């Protein structure tokens, strides 16, 4: 009897070992967990992973205890909770969050440490809300200043964009929250975004539109990525085999999941074979609730399962997709090390403020009007709707429900009143923009507009300082998803208002908010101009600190500000280049996007920008010393050249300088920009202090994409390294050769 009992125990133990649930063991390697979980799943359970089960979740496997994926819009904060199956607010009372600055503001900091802090802080709020995937950040290139979603992206240069989003991703994913980088790719306009086909050269794709995404995938180890609505090669990017399987998965080794933009999948066969892994938001226009179709009607649901069961698509395709989703689940919702997170913490508000302060760009400062000497002004007038308007609401999917926002009016009033208790601060709205969403602008009352304008002009006559706070907002046809701007000018009569105010009072500071460049026809009459992007919940404090000098501005432009709309390269080729004709748009400017156009031989009329890429002033001054090269020759065998140059703060206040490295090919068989950004360093310096800045130059920094050979290459010859305070402000040069 004793032997029989031992035998039974032995069999039971063996059975237990044989059925051990490796996929539930958080200490087991993820690939073992994926393989084990996949082996236990039915075909139907695998398919269930691949499509939405609500507006912002995809299914797990309840039978096996595999959790679902909870997603939400970012990238500037967690979107307010919505109902399970509608776009209506769930009306929670605990979903108010910190609104972090826009990604254009983050890009304007040129600070990779702040980018990592941003990712860390915002992901803590996502984790606290139970979210596994943050739909962001974005690194789509700003091809046109009219694009409604540029404020969600990181500027016009692929190197800067990649350097900013990569540490953001690393900071977020270290907390167990997946970033879903968007929109992959060529989503450079909102007009006809669901239907437009982009015609673009292979060279422009490789040099301009892919590098930031590639860096995020390869260096940042990105976990999820979002396909874009538009078409490339007449196939939607959310089901584009060449893009998703060819470039992303096989070319870059991406092992995560591709998630569709909401409603971006249009065909079952293409989605199944074209590399899409999780289909979201289908059978809706993106804004209304689901139609009569259910989630089982999605392209990657019953119809895809039928193709698998009929043998028309091999099981290996399904297993690959399911494995990618499982991998994402084990990295996030079933990750034992995922942080609990926090919401609206003091640390998050401090991070918000720090990013905002370093992203503010001082564009002009004649007569050293800034920083403001509060004791000089007893009657201060603040003018402009954006002084009080909420800029965390609107804009489309990135709209946020905040616990509180400090307005510019409140922030400036509090600080200047403290610095000069005798001062009287008045406010005039000056103009109004009304409300507008998704293409519809409510009619504006001309009489009300005239009344607001006249009130501002009347009050200006008794002021000895005017601070104008305007710019763009997040209305439709401003900075907003689904629309592009209709004009490069500021709307709502702002150009005329600013000009008239400047005629009345020469001491005027113009402050603008917005995610895009704009025309400044009044610039010669305005001594000081500050651009703020969108600063989030701590906007008023961040702005007041910069205007008062408590913080020395150190932001620099991640986009070029042209004088006129037609000066931008995409407008040189007519309607076919933007917004397109008959559903086809042609990127005829090729690689010459933004500053690359202005500094190239393609700019035959030698048009100069109003404010160049990389421009930004400070309250102090910096001297660039002579660069020293470790070697004057670089070859395929020699890894890199080290270049060091001293930077000195020659002014009287502490400040931060962004040293920008551009490389130019002195002679090449193909047309290239005069120089291109290949490195930057942001350093803090006390008055009189000197620090050395070092760059490593490699062959990759010299290369261009050879379309004939379909590969990157470097031609032997002479190259020049430019050390700049902006793209046009060259402080030092150094030459070397490549052999």
PDB file of C-alpha atoms in Angstrom, residues 26 42 87 294 298 304 391 492 501 507 592 669:
ATOM      1  CA  UNK A  26       6.685  36.886 -13.990  1.00  0.00           C
ATOM      2  CA  UNK A  42      -7.418  27.975 -29.180  1.00  0.00           C
ATOM      3  CA  UNK A  87     -17.230  58.414 -27.160  1.00  0.00           C
ATOM      4  CA  UNK A 294     -20.094  44.403 -33.385  1.00  0.00           C
ATOM      5  CA  UNK A 298     -13.844  43.718 -37.350  1.00  0.00           C
ATOM      6  CA  UNK A 304      -9.866  36.635 -40.341  1.00  0.00           C
ATOM      7  CA  UNK A 391      -5.370  75.369 -23.784  1.00  0.00           C
ATOM      8  CA  UNK A 492      -9.447  86.386 -35.222  1.00  0.00           C
ATOM      9  CA  UNK A 501      -1.436  98.114 -29.691  1.00  0.00           C
ATOM     10  CA  UNK A 507       6.735  98.796 -24.426  1.00  0.00           C
ATOM     11  CA  UNK A 592      14.341  69.569 -48.704  1.00  0.00           C
ATOM     12  CA  UNK A 669      27.414  63.756 -56.800  1.00  0.00           C
TER      13      UNK A 669
END
